[in-house]
mmCIF file of C-alpha atoms in Angstrom:
data_model
loop_
_atom_site.group_PDB
_atom_site.id
_atom_site.type_symbol
_atom_site.label_atom_id
_atom_site.label_comp_id
_atom_site.label_asym_id
_atom_site.label_seq_id
_atom_site.Cartn_x
_atom_site.Cartn_y
_atom_site.Cartn_z
ATOM 1 C CA MET H 1 -34.153 6.774 69.003
ATOM 2 C CA GLN H 2 -34.870 3.310 67.645
ATOM 3 C CA ILE H 3 -32.463 2.125 64.945
ATOM 4 C CA ASP H 4 -33.394 -1.105 63.213
ATOM 5 C CA PHE H 5 -30.490 -3.433 62.468
ATOM 6 C CA ASN H 6 -31.130 -5.552 59.374
ATOM 7 C CA SER H 7 -29.399 -8.652 60.663
ATOM 8 C CA SER H 8 -27.402 -10.780 58.212
ATOM 9 C CA PRO H 9 -26.963 -14.559 58.477
ATOM 10 C CA GLY H 10 -23.230 -13.845 58.368
ATOM 11 C CA PRO H 11 -20.431 -13.768 57.744
ATOM 12 C CA SER H 12 -21.408 -12.430 54.329
ATOM 13 C CA VAL H 13 -19.028 -9.900 52.824
ATOM 14 C CA GLY H 14 -19.235 -6.731 50.731
ATOM 15 C CA ILE H 15 -16.394 -4.510 49.548
ATOM 16 C CA GLU H 16 -16.207 -0.863 48.452
ATOM 17 C CA VAL H 17 -13.178 0.422 46.529
ATOM 18 C CA GLU H 18 -12.584 4.112 45.785
ATOM 19 C CA LEU H 19 -10.713 4.491 42.498
ATOM 20 C CA GLU H 20 -8.694 7.492 41.379
ATOM 21 C CA VAL H 21 -9.338 8.705 37.833
ATOM 22 C CA VAL H 22 -6.086 10.017 36.360
ATOM 23 C CA ASP H 23 -4.849 11.368 33.054
ATOM 24 C CA ALA H 24 -3.036 8.525 31.326
ATOM 25 C CA ALA H 25 -0.369 10.878 29.977
ATOM 26 C CA THR H 26 0.349 13.144 32.945
ATOM 27 C CA GLY H 27 -0.784 11.010 35.877
ATOM 28 C CA ALA H 28 -2.728 13.927 37.376
ATOM 29 C CA LEU H 29 -6.222 13.510 38.782
ATOM 30 C CA ARG H 30 -9.021 14.256 36.311
ATOM 31 C CA SER H 31 -12.583 15.339 37.123
ATOM 32 C CA ALA H 32 -14.317 12.895 34.810
ATOM 33 C CA ALA H 33 -16.536 10.731 37.010
ATOM 34 C CA SER H 34 -19.838 12.191 35.826
ATOM 35 C CA ASP H 35 -19.067 11.543 32.158
ATOM 36 C CA VAL H 36 -17.866 8.008 32.817
ATOM 37 C CA LEU H 37 -20.754 7.127 35.131
ATOM 38 C CA ALA H 38 -23.318 8.552 32.697
ATOM 39 C CA GLU H 39 -22.005 6.181 30.031
ATOM 40 C CA LEU H 40 -21.962 3.212 32.416
ATOM 41 C CA GLY H 41 -25.457 4.011 33.676
ATOM 42 C CA ALA H 42 -27.093 4.047 30.249
ATOM 43 C CA GLY H 43 -29.750 1.362 30.142
ATOM 44 C CA HIS H 44 -29.884 0.940 33.928
ATOM 45 C CA PRO H 45 -32.791 2.182 36.092
ATOM 46 C CA ASN H 46 -32.507 5.941 36.738
ATOM 47 C CA GLY H 47 -29.442 5.936 34.486
ATOM 48 C CA GLU H 48 -27.244 4.685 37.348
ATOM 49 C CA HIS H 49 -24.890 1.734 37.267
ATOM 50 C CA PRO H 50 -25.686 -0.489 40.282
ATOM 51 C CA LYS H 51 -22.039 -1.048 41.216
ATOM 52 C CA ALA H 52 -20.188 2.102 40.090
ATOM 53 C CA LYS H 53 -20.914 5.275 42.039
ATOM 54 C CA HIS H 54 -19.978 8.889 42.648
ATOM 55 C CA GLU H 55 -17.875 9.872 45.622
ATOM 56 C CA LEU H 56 -17.157 13.323 47.064
ATOM 57 C CA PHE H 57 -14.961 14.477 44.174
ATOM 58 C CA GLU H 58 -15.295 14.098 40.419
ATOM 59 C CA CYS H 59 -11.861 12.463 40.318
ATOM 60 C CA THR H 60 -13.224 9.418 42.153
ATOM 61 C CA ILE H 61 -15.351 6.456 41.121
ATOM 62 C CA GLU H 62 -16.400 3.984 43.792
ATOM 63 C CA ILE H 63 -17.008 0.380 42.794
ATOM 64 C CA ILE H 64 -18.920 -1.946 45.087
ATOM 65 C CA THR H 65 -19.822 -5.603 45.291
ATOM 66 C CA GLY H 66 -23.167 -7.168 45.963
ATOM 67 C CA VAL H 67 -23.691 -9.264 49.077
ATOM 68 C CA CYS H 68 -21.209 -12.138 48.705
ATOM 69 C CA GLN H 69 -20.635 -15.291 50.729
ATOM 70 C CA ARG H 70 -17.029 -15.911 49.685
ATOM 71 C CA ILE H 71 -14.032 -13.692 49.118
ATOM 72 C CA ASP H 72 -13.341 -15.069 45.624
ATOM 73 C CA GLU H 73 -16.927 -14.198 44.698
ATOM 74 C CA ALA H 74 -16.428 -10.626 45.935
ATOM 75 C CA ARG H 75 -13.097 -10.266 44.101
ATOM 76 C CA ASP H 76 -14.642 -11.475 40.834
ATOM 77 C CA ASP H 77 -17.552 -9.074 41.333
ATOM 78 C CA LEU H 78 -15.134 -6.160 41.706
ATOM 79 C CA ALA H 79 -13.116 -7.310 38.699
ATOM 80 C CA ARG H 80 -16.180 -7.277 36.439
ATOM 81 C CA THR H 81 -17.147 -3.750 37.429
ATOM 82 C CA LEU H 82 -13.541 -2.571 37.217
ATOM 83 C CA ALA H 83 -13.368 -3.884 33.650
ATOM 84 C CA GLU H 84 -16.483 -1.885 32.720
ATOM 85 C CA VAL H 85 -15.099 1.293 34.260
ATOM 86 C CA ARG H 86 -11.703 0.767 32.626
ATOM 87 C CA ALA H 87 -13.249 0.393 29.169
ATOM 88 C CA ALA H 88 -14.911 3.785 29.583
ATOM 89 C CA THR H 89 -11.819 5.507 30.989
ATOM 90 C CA ASP H 90 -9.432 4.012 28.411
ATOM 91 C CA ALA H 91 -11.567 5.471 25.626
ATOM 92 C CA ARG H 92 -11.133 8.922 27.193
ATOM 93 C CA GLY H 93 -7.352 8.814 27.627
ATOM 94 C CA LEU H 94 -7.763 8.159 31.339
ATOM 95 C CA ALA H 95 -6.396 5.525 33.701
ATOM 96 C CA LEU H 96 -7.354 4.114 37.091
ATOM 97 C CA CYS H 97 -5.434 3.488 40.291
ATOM 98 C CA CYS H 98 -6.097 3.059 43.990
ATOM 99 C CA SER H 99 -4.051 4.465 46.869
ATOM 100 C CA GLY H 100 -4.772 6.385 50.044
ATOM 101 C CA THR H 101 -3.764 9.692 48.469
ATOM 102 C CA HIS H 102 -2.759 10.801 45.008
ATOM 103 C CA PRO H 103 1.011 11.382 45.018
ATOM 104 C CA PHE H 104 0.992 14.921 43.650
ATOM 105 C CA SER H 105 -2.368 16.399 42.594
ATOM 106 C CA SER H 106 -3.762 19.199 44.764
ATOM 107 C CA TRP H 107 -7.132 19.098 46.496
ATOM 108 C CA LYS H 108 -7.627 22.718 45.449
ATOM 109 C CA ASP H 109 -7.956 21.595 41.814
ATOM 110 C CA GLN H 110 -10.737 19.060 42.407
ATOM 111 C CA THR H 111 -14.441 19.471 41.604
ATOM 112 C CA VAL H 112 -17.129 18.366 44.048
ATOM 113 C CA SER H 113 -19.559 15.784 42.652
ATOM 114 C CA PRO H 114 -23.068 17.055 41.783
ATOM 115 C CA ASN H 115 -24.894 15.625 44.780
ATOM 116 C CA PRO H 116 -26.746 17.735 47.376
ATOM 117 C CA ARG H 117 -25.370 15.525 50.159
ATOM 118 C CA TYR H 118 -21.805 16.403 49.209
ATOM 119 C CA ALA H 119 -22.687 20.087 48.834
ATOM 120 C CA ARG H 120 -24.083 20.079 52.385
ATOM 121 C CA LEU H 121 -20.978 18.334 53.693
ATOM 122 C CA VAL H 122 -18.662 20.904 52.132
ATOM 123 C CA GLU H 123 -20.818 23.795 53.325
ATOM 124 C CA GLU H 124 -20.746 22.506 56.896
ATOM 125 C CA MET H 125 -17.165 21.206 57.101
ATOM 126 C CA GLN H 126 -15.544 23.790 54.796
ATOM 127 C CA TRP H 127 -11.755 23.282 54.556
ATOM 128 C CA MET H 128 -11.903 19.982 56.405
ATOM 129 C CA ALA H 129 -14.115 18.550 53.635
ATOM 130 C CA ARG H 130 -12.534 20.363 50.692
ATOM 131 C CA ARG H 131 -9.157 18.781 51.386
ATOM 132 C CA LEU H 132 -10.566 15.209 51.565
ATOM 133 C CA GLN H 133 -8.709 14.155 48.450
ATOM 134 C CA ILE H 134 -8.307 10.701 49.949
ATOM 135 C CA PHE H 135 -9.285 7.200 48.866
ATOM 136 C CA GLY H 136 -10.074 4.082 50.862
ATOM 137 C CA VAL H 137 -11.305 0.501 50.797
ATOM 138 C CA HIS H 138 -14.172 -0.502 53.085
ATOM 139 C CA VAL H 139 -15.133 -4.072 53.996
ATOM 140 C CA HIS H 140 -18.561 -5.070 55.332
ATOM 141 C CA VAL H 141 -19.056 -8.368 57.159
ATOM 142 C CA GLY H 142 -22.562 -9.609 57.984
ATOM 143 C CA ILE H 143 -23.621 -9.848 61.637
ATOM 144 C CA ARG H 144 -26.565 -11.785 63.103
ATOM 145 C CA SER H 145 -27.785 -9.279 65.701
ATOM 146 C CA PRO H 146 -27.276 -5.665 66.805
ATOM 147 C CA GLU H 147 -25.813 -6.734 70.144
ATOM 148 C CA LYS H 148 -23.261 -8.884 68.354
ATOM 149 C CA ALA H 149 -22.465 -5.940 66.068
ATOM 150 C CA VAL H 150 -21.489 -3.777 69.045
ATOM 151 C CA ALA H 151 -19.491 -6.498 70.805
ATOM 152 C CA ILE H 152 -17.636 -7.526 67.644
ATOM 153 C CA ALA H 153 -16.989 -3.920 66.588
ATOM 154 C CA ASN H 154 -15.488 -3.199 70.027
ATOM 155 C CA ALA H 155 -13.200 -6.222 69.774
ATOM 156 C CA LEU H 156 -12.239 -5.437 66.171
ATOM 157 C CA ALA H 157 -11.030 -1.992 67.219
ATOM 158 C CA GLY H 158 -7.898 -3.579 68.620
ATOM 159 C CA TYR H 159 -6.963 -4.661 65.100
ATOM 160 C CA ILE H 160 -7.319 -1.249 63.442
ATOM 161 C CA PRO H 161 -3.502 -0.844 63.471
ATOM 162 C CA HIS H 162 -3.013 -4.250 61.835
ATOM 163 C CA PHE H 163 -5.293 -3.427 58.912
ATOM 164 C CA LEU H 164 -3.850 0.069 58.545
ATOM 165 C CA ALA H 165 -0.260 -1.193 58.545
ATOM 166 C CA ILE H 166 -0.771 -3.692 55.696
ATOM 167 C CA SER H 167 -2.893 -1.286 53.619
ATOM 168 C CA ALA H 168 -0.894 1.919 54.173
ATOM 169 C CA SER H 169 -0.474 3.538 50.765
ATOM 170 C CA SER H 170 -0.350 7.300 51.245
ATOM 171 C CA PRO H 171 3.201 8.450 51.944
ATOM 172 C CA TYR H 172 2.823 11.459 49.611
ATOM 173 C CA TRP H 173 0.585 14.508 49.848
ATOM 174 C CA GLU H 174 0.584 17.111 47.068
ATOM 175 C CA GLY H 175 4.071 16.195 45.870
ATOM 176 C CA VAL H 176 5.695 15.987 49.298
ATOM 177 C CA ASP H 177 6.886 12.908 51.162
ATOM 178 C CA THR H 178 5.055 13.270 54.471
ATOM 179 C CA GLY H 179 7.306 10.834 56.296
ATOM 180 C CA LEU H 180 4.168 8.822 57.098
ATOM 181 C CA ALA H 181 3.072 5.463 55.763
ATOM 182 C CA SER H 182 -0.542 6.685 55.784
ATOM 183 C CA SER H 183 -1.157 10.408 55.533
ATOM 184 C CA ARG H 184 -4.763 9.604 54.568
ATOM 185 C CA SER H 185 -5.510 8.380 58.080
ATOM 186 C CA LYS H 186 -4.475 11.728 59.573
ATOM 187 C CA VAL H 187 -6.350 13.801 56.966
ATOM 188 C CA PHE H 188 -9.541 11.848 57.568
ATOM 189 C CA GLU H 189 -9.280 12.232 61.341
ATOM 190 C CA GLY H 190 -9.857 15.951 60.837
ATOM 191 C CA LEU H 191 -13.597 15.313 60.534
ATOM 192 C CA PRO H 192 -15.432 15.422 63.885
ATOM 193 C CA THR H 193 -17.104 12.013 63.450
ATOM 194 C CA ALA H 194 -14.179 10.160 61.850
ATOM 195 C CA GLY H 195 -11.292 8.183 63.270
ATOM 196 C CA LEU H 196 -11.298 5.809 66.213
ATOM 197 C CA PRO H 197 -14.759 4.599 67.271
ATOM 198 C CA ALA H 198 -16.411 5.979 70.374
ATOM 199 C CA PRO H 199 -16.750 3.538 73.290
ATOM 200 C CA ILE H 200 -20.190 1.928 73.036
ATOM 201 C CA GLU H 201 -21.573 -0.450 75.670
ATOM 202 C CA ASP H 202 -24.478 -2.064 73.825
ATOM 203 C CA TRP H 203 -27.064 -1.406 71.101
ATOM 204 C CA ALA H 204 -29.167 0.821 73.348
ATOM 205 C CA ASP H 205 -26.068 2.905 74.027
ATOM 206 C CA PHE H 206 -25.424 3.150 70.269
ATOM 207 C CA GLU H 207 -29.015 4.286 69.669
ATOM 208 C CA GLY H 208 -28.718 6.863 72.433
ATOM 209 C CA PHE H 209 -25.451 8.242 71.082
ATOM 210 C CA MET H 210 -26.868 8.533 67.556
ATOM 211 C CA GLU H 211 -29.967 10.285 68.943
ATOM 212 C CA THR H 212 -27.777 12.815 70.723
ATOM 213 C CA LEU H 213 -25.816 13.521 67.536
ATOM 214 C CA VAL H 214 -28.949 13.860 65.388
ATOM 215 C CA GLU H 215 -30.910 15.983 67.884
ATOM 216 C CA SER H 216 -27.934 18.287 68.403
ATOM 217 C CA ALA H 217 -27.562 18.666 64.595
ATOM 218 C CA ALA H 218 -24.047 17.214 64.738
ATOM 219 C CA ILE H 219 -25.149 14.755 62.027
ATOM 220 C CA SER H 220 -28.266 14.371 59.911
ATOM 221 C CA SER H 221 -28.120 10.569 59.747
ATOM 222 C CA VAL H 222 -26.108 7.600 61.013
ATOM 223 C CA ARG H 223 -24.345 7.563 57.615
ATOM 224 C CA GLU H 224 -22.358 10.618 58.733
ATOM 225 C CA VAL H 225 -20.547 8.731 61.492
ATOM 226 C CA TRP H 226 -17.313 7.709 59.756
ATOM 227 C CA TRP H 227 -15.542 5.742 62.460
ATOM 228 C CA ASP H 228 -12.742 3.350 61.519
ATOM 229 C CA ILE H 229 -15.134 0.553 62.528
ATOM 230 C CA ARG H 230 -18.876 1.052 62.786
ATOM 231 C CA PRO H 231 -22.058 -0.997 62.895
ATOM 232 C CA HIS H 232 -24.012 -0.444 59.669
ATOM 233 C CA PRO H 233 -27.709 -0.857 60.547
ATOM 234 C CA ASP H 234 -29.043 -0.754 56.966
ATOM 235 C CA PHE H 235 -26.749 -3.521 55.734
ATOM 236 C CA GLY H 236 -26.657 -5.538 58.969
ATOM 237 C CA THR H 237 -22.861 -5.489 59.047
ATOM 238 C CA VAL H 238 -19.833 -4.222 60.819
ATOM 239 C CA GLU H 239 -17.929 -1.986 58.422
ATOM 240 C CA LEU H 240 -14.134 -1.743 58.527
ATOM 241 C CA ARG H 241 -13.157 1.692 57.181
ATOM 242 C CA MET H 242 -9.588 2.158 58.380
ATOM 243 C CA CYS H 243 -7.808 0.923 55.233
ATOM 244 C CA ASP H 244 -6.069 3.190 52.755
ATOM 245 C CA GLY H 245 -6.798 2.699 49.081
ATOM 246 C CA ILE H 246 -5.370 -0.703 48.116
ATOM 247 C CA PRO H 247 -3.569 -0.863 44.756
ATOM 248 C CA SER H 248 -4.332 -4.424 43.580
ATOM 249 C CA LEU H 249 -7.351 -6.716 43.735
ATOM 250 C CA GLY H 250 -5.185 -9.457 45.216
ATOM 251 C CA GLU H 251 -4.415 -7.214 48.177
ATOM 252 C CA VAL H 252 -8.053 -6.153 48.450
ATOM 253 C CA ALA H 253 -9.085 -9.806 48.633
ATOM 254 C CA ALA H 254 -6.416 -10.517 51.261
ATOM 255 C CA VAL H 255 -7.587 -7.677 53.499
ATOM 256 C CA ALA H 256 -11.224 -8.710 53.031
ATOM 257 C CA ALA H 257 -10.350 -12.310 53.928
ATOM 258 C CA LEU H 258 -8.615 -11.146 57.089
ATOM 259 C CA ALA H 259 -11.719 -9.124 57.995
ATOM 260 C CA GLN H 260 -14.176 -11.938 57.297
ATOM 261 C CA CYS H 261 -12.129 -14.511 59.200
ATOM 262 C CA LEU H 262 -11.571 -12.242 62.170
ATOM 263 C CA VAL H 263 -15.274 -11.363 62.455
ATOM 264 C CA SER H 264 -16.239 -15.037 62.166
ATOM 265 C CA HIS H 265 -13.703 -15.984 64.848
ATOM 266 C CA LEU H 266 -14.981 -13.307 67.233
ATOM 267 C CA ASP H 267 -18.567 -14.338 66.527
ATOM 268 C CA THR H 268 -17.741 -17.930 67.460
ATOM 269 C CA LEU H 269 -16.085 -16.834 70.703
ATOM 270 C CA ASP H 270 -19.192 -14.807 71.539
ATOM 271 C CA ASP H 271 -21.403 -17.837 70.868
ATOM 272 C CA ARG H 272 -19.284 -19.898 73.269
ATOM 273 C CA GLY H 273 -19.829 -17.417 76.075
ATOM 274 C CA PHE H 274 -16.464 -15.654 76.023
ATOM 275 C CA THR H 275 -16.462 -11.950 76.811
ATOM 276 C CA LEU H 276 -14.910 -10.297 73.772
ATOM 277 C CA PRO H 277 -11.959 -8.045 74.602
ATOM 278 C CA ARG H 278 -12.190 -4.255 74.647
ATOM 279 C CA HIS H 279 -8.990 -2.328 74.225
ATOM 280 C CA ARG H 280 -7.864 0.695 76.186
ATOM 281 C CA ASP H 281 -8.407 3.830 74.138
ATOM 282 C CA TRP H 282 -4.932 5.203 74.777
ATOM 283 C CA VAL H 283 -3.278 1.963 73.642
ATOM 284 C CA LEU H 284 -5.432 1.858 70.529
ATOM 285 C CA ALA H 285 -4.667 5.500 69.693
ATOM 286 C CA GLN H 286 -0.936 4.951 70.120
ATOM 287 C CA ASN H 287 -0.951 1.795 67.996
ATOM 288 C CA LYS H 288 -2.943 3.461 65.225
ATOM 289 C CA TRP H 289 -0.474 6.335 65.218
ATOM 290 C CA ARG H 290 2.434 3.917 64.976
ATOM 291 C CA ALA H 291 0.819 2.078 62.043
ATOM 292 C CA GLY H 292 0.066 5.354 60.258
ATOM 293 C CA ARG H 293 3.547 6.699 60.857
ATOM 294 C CA HIS H 294 5.689 3.592 60.293
ATOM 295 C CA GLY H 295 3.399 1.024 58.653
ATOM 296 C CA LEU H 296 4.817 -2.437 59.303
ATOM 297 C CA ASP H 297 8.131 -1.070 60.510
ATOM 298 C CA THR H 298 7.102 -0.493 64.107
ATOM 299 C CA ASP H 299 6.206 -2.225 67.353
ATOM 300 C CA PHE H 300 2.631 -2.377 68.626
ATOM 301 C CA ILE H 301 1.842 -2.016 72.311
ATOM 302 C CA ALA H 302 0.558 -5.487 73.171
ATOM 303 C CA ASP H 303 -1.012 -4.788 76.562
ATOM 304 C CA ALA H 304 -1.537 -2.152 79.228
ATOM 305 C CA SER H 305 1.840 -2.953 80.812
ATOM 306 C CA GLY H 306 3.571 -1.553 77.728
ATOM 307 C CA ARG H 307 4.882 -4.828 76.347
ATOM 308 C CA LEU H 308 5.862 -4.434 72.684
ATOM 309 C CA GLU H 309 5.338 -6.766 69.732
ATOM 310 C CA PRO H 310 6.717 -6.209 66.214
ATOM 311 C CA ALA H 311 3.892 -5.298 63.852
ATOM 312 C CA ARG H 312 5.006 -7.818 61.236
ATOM 313 C CA GLY H 313 5.057 -10.598 63.811
ATOM 314 C CA ALA H 314 1.664 -9.628 65.243
ATOM 315 C CA ILE H 315 0.049 -9.749 61.795
ATOM 316 C CA ALA H 316 1.773 -12.994 60.791
ATOM 317 C CA THR H 317 0.632 -14.618 64.042
ATOM 318 C CA LEU H 318 -2.931 -13.416 63.496
ATOM 319 C CA VAL H 319 -2.994 -14.880 59.977
ATOM 320 C CA HIS H 320 -1.695 -18.214 61.272
ATOM 321 C CA GLU H 321 -4.317 -18.329 64.024
ATOM 322 C CA LEU H 322 -7.123 -17.607 61.560
ATOM 323 C CA LEU H 323 -6.147 -20.226 58.950
ATOM 324 C CA PRO H 324 -8.623 -22.843 60.282
ATOM 325 C CA VAL H 325 -11.401 -20.247 59.994
ATOM 326 C CA ALA H 326 -10.269 -19.421 56.464
ATOM 327 C CA GLU H 327 -10.396 -23.086 55.504
ATOM 328 C CA ARG H 328 -13.986 -23.250 56.701
ATOM 329 C CA LEU H 329 -14.952 -20.060 54.855
ATOM 330 C CA GLY H 330 -13.141 -21.027 51.656
ATOM 331 C CA CYS H 331 -10.691 -18.114 51.670
ATOM 332 C CA ALA H 332 -7.439 -19.751 52.812
ATOM 333 C CA GLU H 333 -5.643 -18.727 49.610
ATOM 334 C CA GLU H 334 -6.736 -15.113 49.949
ATOM 335 C CA LEU H 335 -5.819 -14.949 53.632
ATOM 336 C CA ALA H 336 -2.394 -16.450 52.922
ATOM 337 C CA TYR H 337 -1.762 -13.555 50.517
ATOM 338 C CA VAL H 338 -1.344 -11.352 53.582
ATOM 339 C CA ASP H 339 2.003 -13.128 54.004
ATOM 340 C CA THR H 340 2.918 -12.015 50.477
ATOM 341 C CA ILE H 341 2.171 -8.416 51.431
ATOM 342 C CA LEU H 342 4.406 -8.820 54.482
ATOM 343 C CA GLU H 343 7.181 -10.227 52.295
ATOM 344 C CA VAL H 344 6.978 -7.799 49.361
ATOM 345 C CA GLY H 345 6.008 -4.790 51.444
ATOM 346 C CA PRO H 346 2.837 -2.669 51.517
ATOM 347 C CA SER H 347 2.203 0.043 48.972
ATOM 348 C CA TYR H 348 3.893 2.854 50.924
ATOM 349 C CA LEU H 349 7.197 0.990 50.597
ATOM 350 C CA ARG H 350 6.658 0.105 46.946
ATOM 351 C CA GLN H 351 5.833 3.724 46.112
ATOM 352 C CA ARG H 352 8.976 5.040 47.769
ATOM 353 C CA ALA H 353 11.035 2.429 45.913
ATOM 354 C CA VAL H 354 10.153 3.991 42.518
ATOM 355 C CA ALA H 355 10.061 7.652 43.566
ATOM 356 C CA PRO H 356 13.015 9.924 42.752
ATOM 357 C CA ARG H 357 15.374 10.571 45.622
ATOM 358 C CA GLU H 358 14.962 14.321 45.216
ATOM 359 C CA ILE H 359 11.477 15.688 44.446
ATOM 360 C CA GLU H 360 11.914 19.092 42.832
ATOM 361 C CA ARG H 361 8.398 19.379 41.398
ATOM 362 C CA PRO H 362 5.204 17.507 42.338
ATOM 363 C CA GLU H 363 5.098 16.000 38.847
ATOM 364 C CA ASP H 364 8.378 14.223 39.575
ATOM 365 C CA LEU H 365 6.209 11.645 41.336
ATOM 366 C CA LYS H 366 4.559 10.480 38.114
ATOM 367 C CA PRO H 367 6.532 7.180 38.307
ATOM 368 C CA VAL H 368 4.579 6.469 41.489
ATOM 369 C CA VAL H 369 1.278 6.960 39.640
ATOM 370 C CA ASP H 370 2.561 4.743 36.832
ATOM 371 C CA LEU H 371 3.317 2.024 39.393
ATOM 372 C CA LEU H 372 -0.146 2.288 40.939
ATOM 373 C CA VAL H 373 -1.847 2.104 37.531
ATOM 374 C CA HIS H 374 0.293 -0.924 36.649
ATOM 375 C CA GLU H 375 -0.516 -2.750 39.887
ATOM 376 C CA LEU H 376 -4.271 -2.304 39.508
ATOM 377 C CA ALA H 377 -4.175 -3.369 35.862
ATOM 378 C CA THR H 378 -1.937 -6.439 36.310
ATOM 379 C CA ASN H 379 -2.398 -7.474 39.968
ATOM 380 C CA GLU H 380 1.395 -7.536 40.242
ATOM 381 C CA LEU H 381 3.069 -5.927 43.248
ATOM 382 C CA GLY H 382 5.912 -3.577 42.406
ATOM 383 C CA ARG H 383 8.029 -3.442 39.280
#
């Protein structure tokens, strides 16, 4: 099976943000995406806004950037689309927020978006798809060749826990504190082609694996492989998909800067003839679990001998090492904001700080929704 990879000059960047549409008064999810998107699409070809899209459920609106060269360009692109969406939701008594899960609404109350692709997904996956009331942020970084895409994606896999730890924002599920920093990561892993990426040797191996999945009817297209990191042939990118929904555009830009700098660094090492590292699957699985369970408040396994490294220290060191790359790419300010996230705390900690100590009813978590709405609207972290 030949899969064409539309190579990018790199390291261009694109960002996708899945927004929750909530009732401004109650904080509950509202199935209003079709109405909002119909208004936003008026006057555009086919009645569709180019940068605001449907997702699986009607309580979600995805906003996307164009192909950007700099992180500040991508952030401004998102901000413009967010402002358009907010104008339409404000007029309807709705609000917007972004987190890995909604703190208290139930998946059983959500309506599937009117798209045959989503109907097929639900029909095939049943309960596993119906409960996907989860929200994420995806970052694409341009890659110059398919072989580089595989090598860089393999090396990036070792940093899945780092990205998950700083973006973890889903401690609550249907009004219950799960005890996790990221319950979204565990819900999503329920799909058969989601979670940690399969070990791939080269582009021919990737093509062969996709052919097996398509011919066996496991998937209908490459788009249905939802690994935490995957090559994206149509866009000519590697796509980082492990992040929870991220509450503020400042944090989104920081995570995107980390992704762009890391890909550029690995690309340079590859150009210089270094063999990019591949991480043992069991170490990667354990580290992802630790990030999803404890967020930043854990130790990562640093090597196959079992040596441990505090997650906060590992991420701070990575940021410091990538600063020269960030200077070259013009995103030093955005990358440095990762240190702010480390200092203030990721969203899972900020949410728990405003939640009541005793949750008697799911709606008791409305202060958490209020915080998330505030952070997206103001770009301020916490109260």
